[in-house]
């Protein structure tokens, strides 16, 4: 099936309209008519080659929601007409210990990313900036009624990427948590952490978005450019989630952790980060990372968000505005996620 899409021809060229091929619907596949696709900073890192060489032309997009228009003969969990979502992965080995534990994102054979990956049939995956996608039904989520469809799209990556570490490190009442960076991931981290009943502090470069941060559910808001912030907050937090797309001064943020506190990096800058081990040793602190979340956990997150009326704050754009949107994300000028209306693609 030939479908309309937007693709990056190379690392330094603007995205352009194109036509791509989707595979035939297999027995366990669903064909999804994509309605909305979120624009994640990872799309930009990937397209620009921050994380290494890529297969071009490359259709990004891993925050996908749409309607099932065809289901393979063996598909039981999704039906034609269902509201569904696809996140950052479309396959995994299903057999390794991590897949069996529901952590398909940590598949030992390597999970298949939604774009720029090699699927089990050897083809290169192409993502959600397109009108349609064919995905194995086991990697397709149900989007609960009641969440605005366009604003649900960013939950498929930004939502699960923040929900998973918040749950893993037990965010909840009595815990003091900080979110570093108030972008796409950061603003959902604030909403989800607040809904989990935890005390939430935003650490942002400036106070420009303070009003938004408090509206989203933060209890406190500090500018990291203010020299008083770091001494004032020293030793306070049980958990810090760093969503910043660029390198940060790890030692400065680690010193904000209480004894046994953990700093979790979900931000994925191209450059290596360094730290002084004494910053960890001094208070039995941990430094960790976390990658999206498993399929079951992603469904749990979607249900949690529906129950707590959580979705992304979005700016809906037509597909031809994608290059401008990339520039604005890189300039930290988005409140708080661009979402492409994919009906503007054809
Ligand atoms: N671990 C995962 O599974 C996972 C999943 C999705 C995204 N990511 C990564 O998370 C990062 C954030 O993604 P996003 O879509 O939320 O991006 P975003 O651009 O929407 O948000 C990034 C935030 O970081 C802030 N920022 C940028 N440079 C900064 C600097 N030098 N100092 C302080 N703050 C700075 C920006 O102002 C913005 O608020 C990206 O690196 C992305 O690739 C990781
Ligand atoms: Zn993403």
CSV table of C-alpha atoms and ligand atoms in Angstrom, one decimal:
chain,number,residue,atom,x,y,z
A,1,UNK,CA,0.0,0.0,0.0
A,2,UNK,CA,1.4,3.4,-1.0
A,3,UNK,CA,0.7,6.2,1.5
A,4,UNK,CA,1.5,9.9,1.9
A,5,UNK,CA,4.2,10.8,4.4
A,6,UNK,CA,6.8,13.4,5.3
A,7,UNK,CA,10.4,12.3,5.2
A,8,UNK,CA,13.9,13.6,6.0
A,9,UNK,CA,16.1,13.1,2.9
A,10,UNK,CA,19.2,13.5,5.0
A,11,UNK,CA,20.6,14.9,8.3
A,12,UNK,CA,20.7,18.6,7.3
A,13,UNK,CA,17.9,18.9,4.8
A,14,UNK,CA,14.3,19.9,5.6
A,15,UNK,CA,11.6,17.2,5.6
A,16,UNK,CA,9.7,16.9,2.4
A,17,UNK,CA,6.4,15.3,1.3
A,18,UNK,CA,6.8,11.8,-0.1
A,19,UNK,CA,5.1,8.5,-0.8
A,20,UNK,CA,6.1,5.3,1.1
A,21,UNK,CA,5.1,1.7,0.9
A,22,UNK,CA,3.4,-0.1,3.8
A,23,UNK,CA,3.4,-3.9,4.0
A,24,UNK,CA,0.3,-6.0,3.4
A,25,UNK,CA,-1.7,-6.7,6.5
A,26,UNK,CA,-0.5,-10.0,7.9
A,27,UNK,CA,-2.6,-12.3,10.1
A,28,UNK,CA,-1.5,-10.5,13.4
A,29,UNK,CA,-1.3,-7.0,11.9
A,30,UNK,CA,-3.6,-4.0,12.0
A,31,UNK,CA,-3.8,-1.3,9.4
A,32,UNK,CA,-4.2,2.1,11.2
A,33,UNK,CA,-5.4,5.2,9.5
A,34,UNK,CA,-3.3,7.7,11.4
A,35,UNK,CA,-5.1,10.8,12.6
A,36,UNK,CA,-2.4,12.6,14.7
A,37,UNK,CA,1.3,12.3,15.2
A,38,UNK,CA,3.2,14.0,18.0
A,39,UNK,CA,6.6,15.6,17.4
A,40,UNK,CA,9.1,14.3,19.9
A,41,UNK,CA,12.6,15.8,20.4
A,42,UNK,CA,13.9,12.3,19.6
A,43,UNK,CA,12.6,12.7,16.1
A,44,UNK,CA,14.9,15.7,15.7
A,45,UNK,CA,17.9,14.0,17.4
A,46,UNK,CA,17.4,11.0,15.0
A,47,UNK,CA,16.8,13.0,11.8
A,48,UNK,CA,19.8,15.3,12.5
A,49,UNK,CA,22.1,12.3,13.1
A,50,UNK,CA,22.8,13.2,16.8
A,51,UNK,CA,22.6,9.5,17.7
A,52,UNK,CA,24.6,8.2,14.8
A,53,UNK,CA,24.1,7.5,11.1
A,54,UNK,CA,20.5,6.9,9.9
A,55,UNK,CA,18.8,5.2,6.9
A,56,UNK,CA,17.4,8.0,4.7
A,57,UNK,CA,14.9,8.9,3.6
A,58,UNK,CA,13.5,8.6,7.1
A,59,UNK,CA,9.9,9.2,8.1
A,60,UNK,CA,9.9,10.0,11.8
A,61,UNK,CA,7.0,9.9,14.3
A,62,UNK,CA,6.5,7.6,17.3
A,63,UNK,CA,3.5,9.3,19.0
A,64,UNK,CA,0.8,7.9,16.8
A,65,UNK,CA,-2.9,7.7,17.2
A,66,UNK,CA,-5.4,6.6,14.7
A,67,UNK,CA,-8.3,4.3,13.8
A,68,UNK,CA,-8.1,0.6,12.9
A,69,UNK,CA,-9.3,0.2,9.3
A,70,UNK,CA,-8.3,-3.4,8.8
A,71,UNK,CA,-7.4,-6.2,11.2
A,72,UNK,CA,-5.6,-9.5,10.3
A,73,UNK,CA,-7.4,-12.8,10.7
A,74,UNK,CA,-5.7,-13.7,14.0
A,75,UNK,CA,-6.1,-10.3,15.7
A,76,UNK,CA,-8.4,-10.4,18.7
A,77,UNK,CA,-7.5,-7.4,20.8
A,78,UNK,CA,-8.3,-4.6,18.2
A,79,UNK,CA,-11.2,-4.2,15.8
A,80,UNK,CA,-12.0,-2.1,12.8
A,81,UNK,CA,-13.1,1.3,14.1
A,82,UNK,CA,-11.1,1.2,17.4
A,83,UNK,CA,-9.1,4.2,18.6
A,84,UNK,CA,-5.6,3.0,18.9
A,85,UNK,CA,-2.0,4.2,19.5
A,86,UNK,CA,1.5,3.2,18.6
A,87,UNK,CA,4.6,4.4,20.5
A,88,UNK,CA,8.3,4.0,20.0
A,89,UNK,CA,8.5,0.3,19.2
A,90,UNK,CA,6.7,-2.0,16.8
A,91,UNK,CA,8.3,-5.4,17.6
A,92,UNK,CA,10.7,-7.3,19.8
A,93,UNK,CA,11.9,-10.9,20.1
A,94,UNK,CA,9.1,-11.7,22.7
A,95,UNK,CA,11.3,-14.6,24.0
A,96,UNK,CA,14.1,-13.1,26.0
A,97,UNK,CA,13.9,-12.6,29.8
A,98,UNK,CA,13.1,-8.9,29.4
A,99,UNK,CA,10.4,-9.4,26.8
A,100,UNK,CA,8.9,-12.1,29.0
A,101,UNK,CA,8.9,-9.7,31.9
A,102,UNK,CA,7.0,-7.1,29.8
A,103,UNK,CA,10.0,-4.9,29.3
A,104,UNK,CA,10.0,-5.2,25.5
A,105,UNK,CA,11.9,-1.9,25.4
A,106,UNK,CA,14.9,-3.7,26.9
A,107,UNK,CA,14.6,-6.7,24.5
A,108,UNK,CA,18.0,-8.5,24.5
A,109,UNK,CA,17.7,-9.0,20.7
A,110,UNK,CA,16.9,-5.3,20.3
A,111,UNK,CA,13.4,-3.9,20.1
A,112,UNK,CA,12.3,-2.7,16.7
A,113,UNK,CA,11.9,1.1,16.8
A,114,UNK,CA,8.9,2.6,15.0
A,115,UNK,CA,11.2,4.3,12.5
A,116,UNK,CA,14.7,3.9,11.3
A,117,UNK,CA,14.8,0.4,12.6
A,118,UNK,CA,15.1,-3.0,10.9
A,119,UNK,CA,11.9,-5.0,11.2
A,120,UNK,CA,11.9,-8.8,11.5
A,121,UNK,CA,11.2,-9.0,7.7
A,122,UNK,CA,14.3,-7.0,7.0
A,123,UNK,CA,12.6,-3.8,5.9
A,124,UNK,CA,13.4,-0.4,7.4
A,125,UNK,CA,10.6,0.9,9.6
A,126,UNK,CA,9.0,4.2,8.8
A,127,UNK,CA,7.1,6.2,11.4
A,128,UNK,CA,4.0,8.2,12.0
A,129,UNK,CA,4.3,11.3,9.9
A,130,UNK,CA,2.2,9.4,7.4
A,131,UNK,CA,-1.5,8.7,6.6
A,132,UNK,CA,-1.4,5.0,7.5
A,133,UNK,CA,0.8,2.4,9.2
A,134,UNK,CA,0.7,-1.4,9.5
A,135,UNK,CA,1.7,-2.7,12.9
A,136,UNK,CA,1.8,-6.0,14.7
A,137,UNK,CA,-1.3,-5.9,17.0
A,138,UNK,CA,0.7,-6.9,20.0
A,139,UNK,CA,2.4,-3.5,19.8
A,140,UNK,CA,-0.8,-1.5,19.4
A,141,UNK,CA,-2.4,0.2,22.4
A,142,UNK,CA,-6.1,1.1,23.0
A,143,UNK,CA,-6.7,4.8,23.5
A,144,UNK,CA,-9.5,5.1,26.0
A,145,UNK,CA,-12.6,7.2,25.2
A,146,UNK,CA,-12.5,10.4,27.0
A,147,UNK,CA,-9.0,11.5,26.2
A,148,UNK,CA,-9.0,14.1,23.4
A,149,UNK,CA,-7.5,12.2,20.5
A,150,UNK,CA,-4.9,14.7,19.3
A,151,UNK,CA,-3.7,15.5,22.9
A,152,UNK,CA,-3.4,11.7,23.5
A,153,UNK,CA,-0.8,11.2,20.8
A,154,UNK,CA,2.2,12.5,23.0
A,155,UNK,CA,1.3,10.1,25.7
A,156,UNK,CA,2.6,7.3,23.5
A,157,UNK,CA,6.2,8.5,24.0
A,158,UNK,CA,6.4,11.5,26.3
A,159,UNK,CA,3.7,10.1,28.6
A,160,UNK,CA,5.1,6.6,29.0
A,161,UNK,CA,8.7,7.8,29.2
A,162,UNK,CA,7.9,9.9,32.3
A,163,UNK,CA,5.2,7.6,33.8
A,164,UNK,CA,7.6,4.5,33.8
A,165,UNK,CA,10.4,6.0,36.0
A,166,UNK,CA,7.9,7.8,38.3
A,167,UNK,CA,6.2,4.4,39.0
A,168,UNK,CA,9.5,2.4,39.1
A,169,UNK,CA,11.0,4.8,41.7
A,170,UNK,CA,7.7,4.9,43.7
A,171,UNK,CA,6.5,8.5,43.2
A,172,UNK,CA,3.6,9.1,45.5
A,173,UNK,CA,2.5,10.8,48.7
A,174,UNK,CA,5.3,11.7,51.0
A,175,UNK,CA,7.9,11.8,48.2
A,176,UNK,CA,9.6,15.0,47.1
A,177,UNK,CA,10.3,14.9,43.3
A,178,UNK,CA,11.9,17.4,40.9
A,179,UNK,CA,11.4,17.5,37.1
A,180,UNK,CA,14.2,19.1,35.2
A,181,UNK,CA,13.2,20.8,31.9
A,182,UNK,CA,9.6,21.8,31.1
A,183,UNK,CA,9.2,20.7,27.5
A,184,UNK,CA,7.2,17.8,26.0
A,185,UNK,CA,8.3,15.2,28.4
A,186,UNK,CA,8.7,17.6,31.4
A,187,UNK,CA,5.1,19.0,31.2
A,188,UNK,CA,3.6,15.5,31.2
A,189,UNK,CA,6.0,14.4,34.0
A,190,UNK,CA,4.6,17.3,36.1
A,191,UNK,CA,1.0,16.3,35.4
A,192,UNK,CA,1.6,12.6,36.1
A,193,UNK,CA,3.6,13.2,39.2
A,194,UNK,CA,1.0,15.5,40.6
A,195,UNK,CA,-1.7,12.9,39.8
A,196,UNK,CA,0.3,10.3,41.7
A,197,UNK,CA,0.0,12.5,44.8
A,198,UNK,CA,3.7,13.5,45.1
A,199,UNK,CA,5.2,16.9,45.8
A,200,UNK,CA,6.5,18.3,42.5
A,201,UNK,CA,9.2,20.9,41.9
A,202,UNK,CA,10.1,22.1,38.4
A,203,UNK,CA,13.7,23.1,37.8
A,204,UNK,CA,13.7,25.2,34.6
A,205,UNK,CA,16.3,27.4,33.0
A,206,UNK,CA,14.2,30.6,33.8
A,207,UNK,CA,10.9,31.5,35.4
A,208,UNK,CA,9.3,32.2,32.0
A,209,UNK,CA,7.0,29.2,32.2
A,210,UNK,CA,6.4,29.4,36.0
A,211,UNK,CA,2.7,30.2,35.7
A,212,UNK,CA,2.3,27.2,33.3
A,213,UNK,CA,4.2,24.9,35.6
A,214,UNK,CA,2.0,25.7,38.6
A,215,UNK,CA,-1.1,25.3,36.5
A,216,UNK,CA,0.1,21.9,35.3
A,217,UNK,CA,0.4,20.7,38.9
A,218,UNK,CA,3.8,21.7,40.2
A,219,UNK,CA,4.0,22.8,43.9
A,220,UNK,CA,7.2,24.7,43.5
A,221,UNK,CA,9.2,26.3,40.6
A,222,UNK,CA,12.8,27.3,40.5
A,223,UNK,CA,15.1,28.8,37.9
A,224,UNK,CA,18.4,26.9,37.5
A,225,UNK,CA,20.0,30.2,36.2
A,226,UNK,CA,19.4,31.7,39.7
A,227,UNK,CA,22.6,31.1,41.8
A,228,UNK,CA,20.5,30.7,44.9
A,229,UNK,CA,18.5,27.7,43.6
A,230,UNK,CA,21.2,25.0,44.0
A,231,UNK,CA,22.3,25.9,47.6
A,232,UNK,CA,18.7,26.4,48.6
A,233,UNK,CA,17.5,23.0,47.4
A,234,UNK,CA,20.5,20.9,48.4
A,235,UNK,CA,19.8,17.4,49.7
A,236,UNK,CA,16.0,17.7,49.3
A,237,UNK,CA,14.7,15.4,46.6
A,238,UNK,CA,14.0,11.6,46.7
A,239,UNK,CA,13.8,11.5,42.9
A,240,UNK,CA,14.8,13.8,40.1
A,241,UNK,CA,13.7,13.2,36.5
A,242,UNK,CA,16.0,14.9,34.0
A,243,UNK,CA,14.1,15.5,30.7
A,244,UNK,CA,16.6,18.0,29.2
A,245,UNK,CA,17.7,17.3,25.6
A,246,UNK,CA,21.2,18.8,26.1
A,247,UNK,CA,24.0,18.0,28.6
A,248,UNK,CA,23.5,19.3,32.2
A,249,UNK,CA,25.9,19.7,35.1
A,250,UNK,CA,25.2,16.3,36.7
A,251,UNK,CA,27.1,17.0,40.0
A,252,UNK,CA,25.0,20.1,40.6
A,253,UNK,CA,21.7,18.2,40.2
A,254,UNK,CA,22.9,15.1,42.1
A,255,UNK,CA,23.6,17.3,45.1
A,256,UNK,CA,19.9,18.2,45.3
A,257,UNK,CA,19.2,14.5,46.1
A,258,UNK,CA,18.6,13.4,49.7
A,259,UNK,CA,20.4,10.2,51.0
A,260,UNK,CA,19.3,7.3,48.8
A,261,UNK,CA,17.9,9.6,46.2
A,262,UNK,CA,18.0,8.9,42.5
A,263,UNK,CA,18.6,11.1,39.5
A,264,UNK,CA,17.0,9.5,36.4
A,265,UNK,CA,18.1,10.6,33.0
A,266,UNK,CA,15.4,10.3,30.3
A,267,UNK,CA,16.8,13.2,28.3
A,268,UNK,CA,19.2,11.7,25.6
A,269,UNK,CA,21.7,14.3,24.5
A,270,UNK,CA,24.3,13.2,21.9
A,271,UNK,CA,27.3,14.1,24.1
A,272,UNK,CA,28.6,12.0,27.0
A,273,UNK,CA,28.0,13.4,30.5
A,274,UNK,CA,30.5,13.2,33.3
A,275,UNK,CA,30.2,13.2,37.1
A,276,UNK,CA,32.4,13.2,40.2
A,277,UNK,CA,31.8,9.9,42.0
A,278,UNK,CA,32.0,11.6,45.3
A,279,UNK,CA,28.7,13.3,44.5
A,280,UNK,CA,27.2,9.8,44.6
A,281,UNK,CA,29.3,8.5,47.5
A,282,UNK,CA,28.6,11.4,49.8
A,283,UNK,CA,24.9,10.5,50.2
A,284,UNK,CA,24.5,6.9,48.7
A,285,UNK,CA,22.9,8.6,45.7
A,286,UNK,CA,22.1,6.8,42.4
A,287,UNK,CA,22.3,7.9,38.8
A,288,UNK,CA,20.0,6.0,36.5
A,289,UNK,CA,18.5,6.0,33.0
A,290,UNK,CA,15.1,4.8,31.7
A,291,UNK,CA,13.8,4.1,28.2
A,292,UNK,CA,10.1,4.5,27.4
A,293,UNK,CA,8.1,1.6,29.0
A,294,UNK,CA,6.8,-1.8,28.2
A,295,UNK,CA,3.6,-2.4,26.2
A,296,UNK,CA,1.5,-3.5,29.3
A,297,UNK,CA,2.8,-0.5,31.2
A,298,UNK,CA,2.0,1.8,28.3
A,299,UNK,CA,-1.6,0.6,28.4
A,300,UNK,CA,-1.7,1.1,32.2
A,301,UNK,CA,-0.4,4.7,31.6
A,302,UNK,CA,-3.1,5.4,29.1
A,303,UNK,CA,-5.8,4.2,31.4
A,304,UNK,CA,-4.3,6.2,34.3
A,305,UNK,CA,-4.2,9.3,32.2
A,306,UNK,CA,-7.9,8.8,31.1
A,307,UNK,CA,-8.9,8.3,34.7
A,308,UNK,CA,-7.0,11.5,35.8
A,309,UNK,CA,-8.0,13.6,32.8
A,310,UNK,CA,-4.4,13.9,31.7
A,311,UNK,CA,-3.3,14.6,28.2
A,312,UNK,CA,-0.7,16.8,26.5
A,313,UNK,CA,-0.9,20.6,26.0
A,314,UNK,CA,-0.6,20.7,22.3
A,315,UNK,CA,-0.2,23.0,19.3
A,316,UNK,CA,-1.8,21.3,16.4
A,317,UNK,CA,-0.1,21.9,13.0
A,318,UNK,CA,-0.6,20.9,9.4
A,319,UNK,CA,2.1,18.6,8.0
A,320,UNK,CA,3.7,21.4,5.9
A,321,UNK,CA,4.6,23.3,9.1
A,322,UNK,CA,6.9,20.4,10.3
A,323,UNK,CA,10.2,22.1,9.6
A,324,UNK,CA,9.2,25.3,11.3
A,325,UNK,CA,8.0,23.2,14.3
A,326,UNK,CA,11.5,21.5,14.5
A,327,UNK,CA,13.1,24.9,14.6
A,328,UNK,CA,10.8,26.0,17.4
A,329,UNK,CA,11.4,22.8,19.5
A,330,UNK,CA,15.1,23.4,19.2
A,331,UNK,CA,14.5,27.0,20.4
A,332,UNK,CA,12.5,25.7,23.4
A,333,UNK,CA,9.5,27.6,21.9
A,334,UNK,CA,6.7,25.1,22.2
A,335,UNK,CA,3.9,24.8,24.8
A,336,UNK,CA,4.2,21.9,25.1
A,337,UNK,CA,4.0,19.5,22.1
A,338,UNK,CA,3.5,19.9,18.4
A,339,UNK,CA,1.1,17.4,17.0
A,340,UNK,CA,0.6,16.9,13.3
A,341,UNK,CA,-2.9,16.6,11.9
A,342,UNK,CA,-2.1,13.8,9.5
A,343,UNK,CA,-5.2,14.4,7.4
A,344,UNK,CA,-3.3,17.4,6.0
A,345,UNK,CA,-0.8,14.9,4.4
A,346,UNK,CA,-2.8,13.9,1.3
B,1,LIG,N1,14.5,8.0,27.5
B,1,LIG,C1,13.5,7.9,26.7
B,1,LIG,O1,12.9,6.9,26.5
B,1,LIG,C2,13.2,9.1,25.9
B,1,LIG,C3,11.9,9.2,25.3
B,1,LIG,C4,11.6,10.4,24.6
B,1,LIG,C5,12.4,11.4,24.5
B,1,LIG,N2,13.7,11.3,25.1
B,1,LIG,C6,14.6,12.4,25.1
B,1,LIG,O2,14.2,13.3,26.1
B,1,LIG,C7,14.7,14.6,25.8
B,1,LIG,C8,13.5,15.6,25.9
B,1,LIG,O3,12.6,15.3,24.9
B,1,LIG,P1,11.3,16.3,24.7
B,1,LIG,O4,10.6,15.8,23.5
B,1,LIG,O5,10.6,16.6,26.0
B,1,LIG,O6,12.1,17.7,24.2
B,1,LIG,P2,11.6,19.2,24.4
B,1,LIG,O7,12.5,19.9,23.5
B,1,LIG,O8,10.2,19.3,24.3
B,1,LIG,O9,12.0,19.5,25.9
B,1,LIG,C9,13.4,19.6,26.3
B,1,LIG,C10,13.4,20.7,27.5
B,1,LIG,O10,14.8,20.9,27.8
B,1,LIG,C11,15.1,22.2,27.9
B,1,LIG,N3,16.5,22.5,27.6
B,1,LIG,C12,17.1,22.4,26.4
B,1,LIG,N4,18.4,22.7,26.5
B,1,LIG,C13,18.6,23.0,27.8
B,1,LIG,C14,19.8,23.3,28.5
B,1,LIG,N5,20.9,23.4,27.9
B,1,LIG,N6,19.6,23.4,29.9
B,1,LIG,C15,18.4,23.3,30.5
B,1,LIG,N7,17.3,23.0,29.8
B,1,LIG,C16,17.4,22.8,28.5
B,1,LIG,C17,14.1,22.9,26.9
B,1,LIG,O11,13.9,24.2,27.2
B,1,LIG,C18,12.9,22.0,27.0
B,1,LIG,O12,12.1,22.5,28.1
B,1,LIG,C19,15.3,14.5,24.4
B,1,LIG,O13,16.7,14.3,24.5
B,1,LIG,C20,14.6,13.2,23.9
B,1,LIG,O14,15.4,12.6,22.9
B,1,LIG,C21,14.0,10.2,25.8
B,2,LIG,ZN1,9.8,10.2,21.7
